[in-house]
Amino acid sequence: MSIQTASIQTSETPLGRDDLARLVARDIKPGSFVNLGIGQPTLVSNYLQPEQNITLHTENGMLGMGPEATGDQIDGDLINAGKIPVTELPGASYFHHADSFAIMRGGHLDICVLGAFQVSATGDLANWHTGAPDAIPAVGGAMDLATGAKDVFVMMTLLTRDGASKIVEACTYPLTGVGCVTRVYTDKAVFLTGPDGVTVRETFGCTLEELQALVPVPLTAAPAVEP
Amino acid sequence: MSIQTASIQTSETPLGRDDLARLVARDIKPGSFVNLGIGQPTLVSNYLQPEQNITLHTENGMLGMGPEATGDQIDGDLINAGKIPVTELPGASYFHHADSFAIMRGGHLDICVLGAFQVSATGDLANWHTGAPDAIPAVGGAMDLATGAKDVFVMMTLLTRDGASKIVEACTYPLTGVGCVTRVYTDKAVFLTGPDGVTVRETFGCTLEELQALVPVPLTAAPAVEP
Amino acid sequence: MLNFIDTVGEAVAGIKDGSTVMIGGFGNAGQPFELIDALMDCGARELTVVNNNAGQGDQGLALLIKEGRVKKMICSFPRQSDSWHFDAKYKAGEIELELVPQGNLAERIRAAGAGIGGFFTPTGYGTMLAEGKETRILDGRGQVFETPIHADVALIKALKADGVGNLVYRKTARNFGPIMAAAAKHTVAQVSEIVPTGGLDPEVIVTPGIYVNSIVKVA
Amino acid sequence: MLNFIDTVGEAVAGIKDGSTVMIGGFGNAGQPFELIDALMDCGARELTVVNNNAGQGDQGLALLIKEGRVKKMICSFPRQSDSWHFDAKYKAGEIELELVPQGNLAERIRAAGAGIGGFFTPTGYGTMLAEGKETRILDGRGQVFETPIHADVALIKALKADGVGNLVYRKTARNFGPIMAAAAKHTVAQVSEIVPTGGLDPEVIVTPGIYVNSIVKVA
């Protein structure tokens, strides 16, 4: 999928949603505790390998969440944060909402993976509100997830339908969290974000120069130490 | 024990510790959730009647505590706040320390019964520290109990060994809680305390006038509505 | 005092106009549907309702909102694909909304039950949901001051109760039940089963009976 | 990462001079005696120890204090009939004491694990234990601002662990274990039994394995 020899790794084509999910799954360190947000991030669970020994948290009160339930497995009392019936793995545990968000807010989750409208050069996240004056706001657990996990990975397309970069100098949409995003997985590249700006770990179907032409913040190649 | 016909009830003699414990036990409303402090208040448990249906809380993590354990009942994992082995009644539950003190601080206990060095006319409590400069301070759950319960009953002798009243205009010992005590059970009388001062519900072996001579705050007879 | 009550109607009969009512559940899991229906029937108005959402479809909380019985919603996620009754009331300016991040909602409810007067949380710092709120840097992070959410009544669903009101829940249906039971002055639990006192292991009780006032068995 | 460790010595080997160490237990119930003895043997000095008490008799924490290994105690009840080692050190000015009401101690530990930056509590308001602390009237009551107590290491005792580190406790031995496990960067649990993963009912787990780093079985 990607050429492993350069400090900027490339694939010949942009990544589809499933390939991106596979890449995120591969990057999660064995033994991690992870929360996968609603939507695209949920796809990551399809590509986690048993030997990675990943424990999934769902903020409605469970650690050790298994795959989506099918057929007779479906149980209305066992759902994920997206209200989808799921299953329970051996070693699972249940707890109430305050205890569940204590796990998150207390910094005990290694990674959460979220979708986004925009990510700023310094890792600010906007993913809950379009800012439209007539929109009905709904935040759910987005701010808690953005604030609580040790690492916040974002999965999104790099460009809006109108061709604008979702990686921006400063978010114009209302913020979800400040300086919280550490990595951004997009169809065209994987970006590392932090207080010192944005570096590029891999590109997909484009060069760093081509990518820079799309993104309005300075990009540099990431050191090759990343997994 | 006491003559029930006057608004000030009297007995012929001062009450001993057990009689006082029996009186407190009788005054606890059926169905109450109660915490009995270490020392003299623990005696109250000996006089609670099964038909009162009282649930005892111990702040080290239990509701539904039973009597002191004896013989084979003794289990090092089942102790009360005084670190005495106790027993478990049907309907008991266990919880951790933060949940236990949440029960207390959240105002869910109906009554706690505490010992005291001093109680002020407005219900301030001093029961944890003599104020001696070389004393090693130790507070335990005293402040939490004083602050948390809906009603705080104090059990103590009215006078110190030196003959000074422990009911005072203002506490000279360091405070445990401010304005928290609602009743004071002593060997010589039962006092009701609150923002409007001290009233006397019963006397034991003395008249109200004799009692007033011992206590440096104005005393009046309590209305006869108390149980 | 604990009472075992025969019908959901009697269980909610004391709810007055203007009450703050917490309703348990996340999605359908843990939602006390029968108690919500009874609340609809009892006629109380001008309610402030605390729930994670603001009603879905044409049932339960959504109907309460449709009928104009809810003055204010305190919730984290009102907008859903089928929250049309809330959406309509909100756009018409006929319902107030206090939007709270889900973890802050849970912690504020917990704080009420635990007698905590307020707390600082990093969640929401630097966002529009912190606007107008006190902030402070603590432990090296920006934090927002949040206050407890108390309620007059909590309506929750549990799996089993024993004779002294101890409750256990089932899987992710536990969600808001335990913290709402502690935060409300009066807690009504609908349960699937009532077992004799002593029939629940003291080690596994999630909500001690001290937090429960009324229990009604719902088939 | 979770590790199953063969000896208590190895389990505490990483504790460094100057660490803040939480030690579970209330009275003897829930005290991880073997881990405390191992902490004694490992030689770490200048420790800040968080425990409800400050050692009793001539064992465990009392010995650590006697040997001058504890710089500071954070506790609610240091003075007991047999706390002679603490008493002597305290009177000699050789140990610091931060005295905290027991419920504030528990809540501050819980706050650390839950990522709460600080909170207001009515407990201690108007007393000398609130001197110098910020106060505020909230919910009509005077309240004191208290901050979280974090730790480098927690040493706790549980009844059983499963293969992913989930813990259950026994009776009042639960006490501080669950909140200390969450508040420390590294939690070591001594347990009486290790069962296969799946051997503990998910409904009854008190401490999820996410809070546990090292497990050692003590006979």
PDB file of C-alpha atoms in Angstrom, chain B:
ATOM      1  CA  MET B   1     -37.612   6.833  82.553  1.00  0.00           C
ATOM      2  CA  SER B   2     -39.075  10.222  81.797  1.00  0.00           C
ATOM      3  CA  ILE B   3     -42.396  11.786  82.682  1.00  0.00           C
ATOM      4  CA  GLN B   4     -44.270  12.343  79.451  1.00  0.00           C
ATOM      5  CA  THR B   5     -46.833  14.908  80.569  1.00  0.00           C
ATOM      6  CA  ALA B   6     -44.938  18.178  80.748  1.00  0.00           C
ATOM      7  CA  SER B   7     -43.431  20.085  77.866  1.00  0.00           C
ATOM      8  CA  ILE B   8     -40.206  19.674  79.802  1.00  0.00           C
ATOM      9  CA  GLN B   9     -39.988  16.026  80.657  1.00  0.00           C
ATOM     10  CA  THR B  10     -37.921  14.936  83.604  1.00  0.00           C
ATOM     11  CA  SER B  11     -36.465  11.837  85.117  1.00  0.00           C
ATOM     12  CA  GLU B  12     -35.426  11.609  88.735  1.00  0.00           C
ATOM     13  CA  THR B  13     -31.774  10.952  88.051  1.00  0.00           C
ATOM     14  CA  PRO B  14     -29.201  11.792  85.400  1.00  0.00           C
ATOM     15  CA  LEU B  15     -29.069   9.235  82.590  1.00  0.00           C
ATOM     16  CA  GLY B  16     -26.271   6.713  82.294  1.00  0.00           C
ATOM     17  CA  ARG B  17     -24.608   6.015  78.961  1.00  0.00           C
ATOM     18  CA  ASP B  18     -26.826   3.079  78.165  1.00  0.00           C
ATOM     19  CA  ASP B  19     -30.037   4.877  79.066  1.00  0.00           C
ATOM     20  CA  LEU B  20     -28.953   7.755  76.886  1.00  0.00           C
ATOM     21  CA  ALA B  21     -28.189   5.362  74.010  1.00  0.00           C
ATOM     22  CA  ARG B  22     -31.647   3.828  74.478  1.00  0.00           C
ATOM     23  CA  LEU B  23     -33.211   7.271  74.292  1.00  0.00           C
ATOM     24  CA  VAL B  24     -31.368   8.184  71.098  1.00  0.00           C
ATOM     25  CA  ALA B  25     -32.336   4.845  69.580  1.00  0.00           C
ATOM     26  CA  ARG B  26     -35.989   5.457  70.434  1.00  0.00           C
ATOM     27  CA  ASP B  27     -35.863   8.898  68.779  1.00  0.00           C
ATOM     28  CA  ILE B  28     -34.627   7.635  65.423  1.00  0.00           C
ATOM     29  CA  LYS B  29     -37.513   7.568  62.981  1.00  0.00           C
ATOM     30  CA  PRO B  30     -38.389   4.222  61.397  1.00  0.00           C
ATOM     31  CA  GLY B  31     -36.726   3.634  58.048  1.00  0.00           C
ATOM     32  CA  SER B  32     -33.863   6.038  58.695  1.00  0.00           C
ATOM     33  CA  PHE B  33     -30.337   5.722  57.314  1.00  0.00           C
ATOM     34  CA  VAL B  34     -27.954   6.374  60.173  1.00  0.00           C
ATOM     35  CA  ASN B  35     -24.230   6.615  60.841  1.00  0.00           C
ATOM     36  CA  LEU B  36     -23.099   6.063  64.412  1.00  0.00           C
ATOM     37  CA  GLY B  37     -19.756   7.617  65.249  1.00  0.00           C
ATOM     38  CA  ILE B  38     -16.955   5.883  67.097  1.00  0.00           C
ATOM     39  CA  GLY B  39     -17.223   5.571  70.907  1.00  0.00           C
ATOM     40  CA  GLN B  40     -20.373   6.393  72.845  1.00  0.00           C
ATOM     41  CA  PRO B  41     -22.616   6.701  69.749  1.00  0.00           C
ATOM     42  CA  THR B  42     -21.858   3.071  68.869  1.00  0.00           C
ATOM     43  CA  LEU B  43     -23.876   2.077  71.956  1.00  0.00           C
ATOM     44  CA  VAL B  44     -27.019   3.245  70.178  1.00  0.00           C
ATOM     45  CA  SER B  45     -26.912   0.210  67.914  1.00  0.00           C
ATOM     46  CA  ASN B  46     -27.592  -1.998  70.932  1.00  0.00           C
ATOM     47  CA  TYR B  47     -31.016  -0.413  71.385  1.00  0.00           C
ATOM     48  CA  LEU B  48     -32.324  -0.142  67.822  1.00  0.00           C
ATOM     49  CA  GLN B  49     -35.370  -2.334  67.406  1.00  0.00           C
ATOM     50  CA  PRO B  50     -35.815  -4.531  64.328  1.00  0.00           C
ATOM     51  CA  GLU B  51     -39.224  -2.998  63.684  1.00  0.00           C
ATOM     52  CA  GLN B  52     -37.584   0.420  63.359  1.00  0.00           C
ATOM     53  CA  ASN B  53     -35.997  -0.844  60.151  1.00  0.00           C
ATOM     54  CA  ILE B  54     -32.906   1.337  60.553  1.00  0.00           C
ATOM     55  CA  THR B  55     -30.085   0.966  58.013  1.00  0.00           C
ATOM     56  CA  LEU B  56     -26.619   1.639  59.412  1.00  0.00           C
ATOM     57  CA  HIS B  57     -23.920   3.177  57.239  1.00  0.00           C
ATOM     58  CA  THR B  58     -20.245   2.833  57.957  1.00  0.00           C
ATOM     59  CA  GLU B  59     -18.066   5.303  56.120  1.00  0.00           C
ATOM     60  CA  ASN B  60     -15.456   2.728  55.208  1.00  0.00           C
ATOM     61  CA  GLY B  61     -17.854   1.456  52.590  1.00  0.00           C
ATOM     62  CA  MET B  62     -21.032  -0.287  53.648  1.00  0.00           C
ATOM     63  CA  LEU B  63     -24.745   0.121  54.119  1.00  0.00           C
ATOM     64  CA  GLY B  64     -26.656  -2.492  56.081  1.00  0.00           C
ATOM     65  CA  MET B  65     -24.077  -3.045  58.772  1.00  0.00           C
ATOM     66  CA  GLY B  66     -25.091  -5.503  61.476  1.00  0.00           C
ATOM     67  CA  PRO B  67     -23.991  -5.920  65.095  1.00  0.00           C
ATOM     68  CA  GLU B  68     -20.408  -6.430  66.198  1.00  0.00           C
ATOM     69  CA  ALA B  69     -19.041  -9.788  65.077  1.00  0.00           C
ATOM     70  CA  THR B  70     -18.267 -12.444  67.635  1.00  0.00           C
ATOM     71  CA  GLY B  71     -16.516 -15.799  67.478  1.00  0.00           C
ATOM     72  CA  ASP B  72     -16.606 -17.359  64.039  1.00  0.00           C
ATOM     73  CA  GLN B  73     -18.327 -14.313  62.574  1.00  0.00           C
ATOM     74  CA  ILE B  74     -15.134 -12.287  62.830  1.00  0.00           C
ATOM     75  CA  ASP B  75     -13.810 -11.481  59.347  1.00  0.00           C
ATOM     76  CA  GLY B  76     -10.877  -9.129  58.889  1.00  0.00           C
ATOM     77  CA  ASP B  77     -12.413  -7.820  55.655  1.00  0.00           C
ATOM     78  CA  LEU B  78     -15.606  -6.722  57.390  1.00  0.00           C
ATOM     79  CA  ILE B  79     -14.997  -3.905  59.856  1.00  0.00           C
ATOM     80  CA  ASN B  80     -16.630  -0.648  60.829  1.00  0.00           C
ATOM     81  CA  ALA B  81     -15.163   2.839  60.929  1.00  0.00           C
ATOM     82  CA  GLY B  82     -13.763   2.090  64.381  1.00  0.00           C
ATOM     83  CA  LYS B  83     -11.974  -0.915  62.853  1.00  0.00           C
ATOM     84  CA  ILE B  84     -14.091  -3.303  64.920  1.00  0.00           C
ATOM     85  CA  PRO B  85     -15.236  -6.507  63.181  1.00  0.00           C
ATOM     86  CA  VAL B  86     -18.929  -6.278  62.373  1.00  0.00           C
ATOM     87  CA  THR B  87     -21.545  -8.306  60.537  1.00  0.00           C
ATOM     88  CA  GLU B  88     -23.584  -7.910  57.381  1.00  0.00           C
ATOM     89  CA  LEU B  89     -27.396  -7.807  57.338  1.00  0.00           C
ATOM     90  CA  PRO B  90     -29.578  -8.957  54.446  1.00  0.00           C
ATOM     91  CA  GLY B  91     -29.830  -6.079  51.972  1.00  0.00           C
ATOM     92  CA  ALA B  92     -26.321  -4.835  52.708  1.00  0.00           C
ATOM     93  CA  SER B  93     -24.151  -3.289  50.006  1.00  0.00           C
ATOM     94  CA  TYR B  94     -20.467  -2.432  49.662  1.00  0.00           C
ATOM     95  CA  PHE B  95     -18.867   0.505  47.846  1.00  0.00           C
ATOM     96  CA  HIS B  96     -15.548   2.309  47.697  1.00  0.00           C
ATOM     97  CA  HIS B  97     -14.556   5.258  49.849  1.00  0.00           C
ATOM     98  CA  ALA B  98     -15.466   7.988  47.357  1.00  0.00           C
ATOM     99  CA  ASP B  99     -18.915   6.523  46.856  1.00  0.00           C
ATOM    100  CA  SER B 100     -19.298   6.088  50.607  1.00  0.00           C
ATOM    101  CA  PHE B 101     -18.519   9.708  51.386  1.00  0.00           C
ATOM    102  CA  ALA B 102     -20.709  10.789  48.478  1.00  0.00           C
ATOM    103  CA  ILE B 103     -23.597   9.196  50.377  1.00  0.00           C
ATOM    104  CA  MET B 104     -22.646  11.289  53.367  1.00  0.00           C
ATOM    105  CA  ARG B 105     -21.715  14.590  51.709  1.00  0.00           C
ATOM    106  CA  GLY B 106     -24.659  14.376  49.360  1.00  0.00           C
ATOM    107  CA  GLY B 107     -27.072  14.601  52.280  1.00  0.00           C
ATOM    108  CA  HIS B 108     -28.489  11.106  51.935  1.00  0.00           C
ATOM    109  CA  LEU B 109     -28.053  10.041  55.566  1.00  0.00           C
ATOM    110  CA  ASP B 110     -30.902  11.006  57.825  1.00  0.00           C
ATOM    111  CA  ILE B 111     -28.946  11.095  61.052  1.00  0.00           C
ATOM    112  CA  CYS B 112     -25.442  10.788  62.293  1.00  0.00           C
ATOM    113  CA  VAL B 113     -24.678  10.507  65.978  1.00  0.00           C
ATOM    114  CA  LEU B 114     -21.358  11.891  67.184  1.00  0.00           C
ATOM    115  CA  GLY B 115     -19.482  12.520  70.386  1.00  0.00           C
ATOM    116  CA  ALA B 116     -18.317  16.062  71.147  1.00  0.00           C
ATOM    117  CA  PHE B 117     -15.972  18.210  73.209  1.00  0.00           C
ATOM    118  CA  GLN B 118     -18.202  21.240  72.776  1.00  0.00           C
ATOM    119  CA  VAL B 119     -21.382  22.317  70.998  1.00  0.00           C
ATOM    120  CA  SER B 120     -22.169  25.996  70.545  1.00  0.00           C
ATOM    121  CA  ALA B 121     -25.536  27.681  70.959  1.00  0.00           C
ATOM    122  CA  THR B 122     -25.911  27.765  67.170  1.00  0.00           C
ATOM    123  CA  GLY B 123     -24.957  24.157  66.629  1.00  0.00           C
ATOM    124  CA  ASP B 124     -21.249  24.481  65.888  1.00  0.00           C
ATOM    125  CA  LEU B 125     -19.472  21.250  66.724  1.00  0.00           C
ATOM    126  CA  ALA B 126     -15.982  20.702  68.159  1.00  0.00           C
ATOM    127  CA  ASN B 127     -15.061  17.055  68.474  1.00  0.00           C
ATOM    128  CA  TRP B 128     -11.778  16.326  66.747  1.00  0.00           C
ATOM    129  CA  HIS B 129      -8.979  18.363  68.302  1.00  0.00           C
ATOM    130  CA  THR B 130      -8.266  19.656  71.764  1.00  0.00           C
ATOM    131  CA  GLY B 131      -6.357  22.582  70.377  1.00  0.00           C
ATOM    132  CA  ALA B 132      -3.341  21.665  72.467  1.00  0.00           C
ATOM    133  CA  PRO B 133      -0.292  22.880  70.555  1.00  0.00           C
ATOM    134  CA  ASP B 134       1.596  19.588  70.883  1.00  0.00           C
ATOM    135  CA  ALA B 135      -1.372  17.359  70.003  1.00  0.00           C
ATOM    136  CA  ILE B 136      -1.096  15.228  66.898  1.00  0.00           C
ATOM    137  CA  PRO B 137      -4.188  16.103  64.903  1.00  0.00           C
ATOM    138  CA  ALA B 138      -6.406  13.383  63.476  1.00  0.00           C
ATOM    139  CA  VAL B 139      -9.770  14.102  61.893  1.00  0.00           C
ATOM    140  CA  GLY B 140     -10.921  10.944  60.132  1.00  0.00           C
ATOM    141  CA  GLY B 141     -14.488  11.237  58.900  1.00  0.00           C
ATOM    142  CA  ALA B 142     -15.678  13.593  61.644  1.00  0.00           C
ATOM    143  CA  MET B 143     -15.976  16.687  59.452  1.00  0.00           C
ATOM    144  CA  ASP B 144     -17.651  14.756  56.656  1.00  0.00           C
ATOM    145  CA  LEU B 145     -20.209  13.301  59.057  1.00  0.00           C
ATOM    146  CA  ALA B 146     -20.869  16.640  60.706  1.00  0.00           C
ATOM    147  CA  THR B 147     -21.389  18.324  57.362  1.00  0.00           C
ATOM    148  CA  GLY B 148     -23.227  15.630  55.495  1.00  0.00           C
ATOM    149  CA  ALA B 149     -26.075  14.197  57.513  1.00  0.00           C
ATOM    150  CA  LYS B 150     -29.528  15.815  57.491  1.00  0.00           C
ATOM    151  CA  ASP B 151     -29.516  15.739  61.302  1.00  0.00           C
ATOM    152  CA  VAL B 152     -26.473  15.603  63.528  1.00  0.00           C
ATOM    153  CA  PHE B 153     -27.131  14.297  67.025  1.00  0.00           C
ATOM    154  CA  VAL B 154     -24.436  14.690  69.658  1.00  0.00           C
ATOM    155  CA  MET B 155     -24.075  12.397  72.663  1.00  0.00           C
ATOM    156  CA  MET B 156     -21.920  13.603  75.533  1.00  0.00           C
ATOM    157  CA  THR B 157     -21.861  14.344  79.222  1.00  0.00           C
ATOM    158  CA  LEU B 158     -23.055  17.870  79.790  1.00  0.00           C
ATOM    159  CA  LEU B 159     -20.083  18.806  81.945  1.00  0.00           C
ATOM    160  CA  THR B 160     -16.372  18.251  81.661  1.00  0.00           C
ATOM    161  CA  ARG B 161     -14.543  16.570  84.533  1.00  0.00           C
ATOM    162  CA  ASP B 162     -13.808  20.077  85.756  1.00  0.00           C
ATOM    163  CA  GLY B 163     -17.510  20.926  85.817  1.00  0.00           C
ATOM    164  CA  ALA B 164     -17.521  23.222  82.784  1.00  0.00           C
ATOM    165  CA  SER B 165     -20.463  23.082  80.395  1.00  0.00           C
ATOM    166  CA  LYS B 166     -19.748  21.522  77.015  1.00  0.00           C
ATOM    167  CA  ILE B 167     -22.647  23.532  75.632  1.00  0.00           C
ATOM    168  CA  VAL B 168     -21.050  26.915  75.103  1.00  0.00           C
ATOM    169  CA  GLU B 169     -21.736  30.303  73.614  1.00  0.00           C
ATOM    170  CA  ALA B 170     -18.947  29.746  71.089  1.00  0.00           C
ATOM    171  CA  CYS B 171     -16.601  26.785  70.825  1.00  0.00           C
ATOM    172  CA  THR B 172     -13.081  27.349  72.106  1.00  0.00           C
ATOM    173  CA  TYR B 173     -11.825  24.067  70.671  1.00  0.00           C
ATOM    174  CA  PRO B 174     -11.163  23.878  66.915  1.00  0.00           C
ATOM    175  CA  LEU B 175     -14.389  23.378  64.983  1.00  0.00           C
ATOM    176  CA  THR B 176     -15.478  20.206  63.231  1.00  0.00           C
ATOM    177  CA  GLY B 177     -18.429  21.836  61.512  1.00  0.00           C
ATOM    178  CA  VAL B 178     -20.406  25.064  61.562  1.00  0.00           C
ATOM    179  CA  GLY B 179     -24.064  25.144  62.601  1.00  0.00           C
ATOM    180  CA  CYS B 180     -24.466  21.445  61.975  1.00  0.00           C
ATOM    181  CA  VAL B 181     -25.726  20.009  65.287  1.00  0.00           C
ATOM    182  CA  THR B 182     -29.485  19.715  65.657  1.00  0.00           C
ATOM    183  CA  ARG B 183     -29.778  17.827  68.964  1.00  0.00           C
ATOM    184  CA  VAL B 184     -27.550  17.224  71.961  1.00  0.00           C
ATOM    185  CA  TYR B 185     -28.188  14.224  74.193  1.00  0.00           C
ATOM    186  CA  THR B 186     -26.510  14.544  77.586  1.00  0.00           C
ATOM    187  CA  ASP B 187     -26.781  12.865  80.955  1.00  0.00           C
ATOM    188  CA  LYS B 188     -28.695  15.862  82.316  1.00  0.00           C
ATOM    189  CA  ALA B 189     -30.907  16.954  79.399  1.00  0.00           C
ATOM    190  CA  VAL B 190     -31.751  16.761  75.719  1.00  0.00           C
ATOM    191  CA  PHE B 191     -31.120  20.046  73.931  1.00  0.00           C
ATOM    192  CA  LEU B 192     -32.284  21.171  70.503  1.00  0.00           C
ATOM    193  CA  THR B 193     -29.834  23.509  68.786  1.00  0.00           C
ATOM    194  CA  GLY B 194     -30.206  25.667  65.741  1.00  0.00           C
ATOM    195  CA  PRO B 195     -29.825  29.187  64.414  1.00  0.00           C
ATOM    196  CA  ASP B 196     -32.320  30.502  67.008  1.00  0.00           C
ATOM    197  CA  GLY B 197     -30.482  29.105  70.003  1.00  0.00           C
ATOM    198  CA  VAL B 198     -30.944  26.281  72.446  1.00  0.00           C
ATOM    199  CA  THR B 199     -34.148  24.760  73.716  1.00  0.00           C
ATOM    200  CA  VAL B 200     -34.543  21.936  76.218  1.00  0.00           C
ATOM    201  CA  ARG B 201     -36.711  18.934  75.448  1.00  0.00           C
ATOM    202  CA  GLU B 202     -36.152  16.819  78.564  1.00  0.00           C
ATOM    203  CA  THR B 203     -34.201  17.045  81.768  1.00  0.00           C
ATOM    204  CA  PHE B 204     -32.860  14.180  83.827  1.00  0.00           C
ATOM    205  CA  GLY B 205     -32.513  14.661  87.575  1.00  0.00           C
ATOM    206  CA  CYS B 206     -32.686  18.429  87.435  1.00  0.00           C
ATOM    207  CA  THR B 207     -35.102  21.234  86.685  1.00  0.00           C
ATOM    208  CA  LEU B 208     -34.744  23.673  83.817  1.00  0.00           C
ATOM    209  CA  GLU B 209     -33.641  26.279  86.371  1.00  0.00           C
ATOM    210  CA  GLU B 210     -30.959  23.993  87.771  1.00  0.00           C
ATOM    211  CA  LEU B 211     -29.855  23.196  84.229  1.00  0.00           C
ATOM    212  CA  GLN B 212     -29.677  26.874  83.322  1.00  0.00           C
ATOM    213  CA  ALA B 213     -27.344  27.404  86.251  1.00  0.00           C
ATOM    214  CA  LEU B 214     -24.901  24.961  84.648  1.00  0.00           C
ATOM    215  CA  VAL B 215     -25.104  26.138  81.033  1.00  0.00           C
ATOM    216  CA  PRO B 216     -23.826  29.566  79.932  1.00  0.00           C
ATOM    217  CA  VAL B 217     -26.351  30.086  77.127  1.00  0.00           C
ATOM    218  CA  PRO B 218     -30.031  31.020  77.483  1.00  0.00           C
ATOM    219  CA  LEU B 219     -32.264  27.948  77.665  1.00  0.00           C
ATOM    220  CA  THR B 220     -35.974  27.753  77.001  1.00  0.00           C
ATOM    221  CA  ALA B 221     -38.377  24.857  77.036  1.00  0.00           C
ATOM    222  CA  ALA B 222     -38.864  23.251  73.658  1.00  0.00           C
ATOM    223  CA  PRO B 223     -42.368  23.165  72.231  1.00  0.00           C
ATOM    224  CA  ALA B 224     -43.993  19.836  73.015  1.00  0.00           C
ATOM    225  CA  VAL B 225     -44.139  18.772  69.355  1.00  0.00           C
ATOM    226  CA  GLU B 226     -40.899  16.804  69.497  1.00  0.00           C
ATOM    227  CA  PRO B 227     -41.280  13.026  69.604  1.00  0.00           C
TER     228      PRO B 227
END
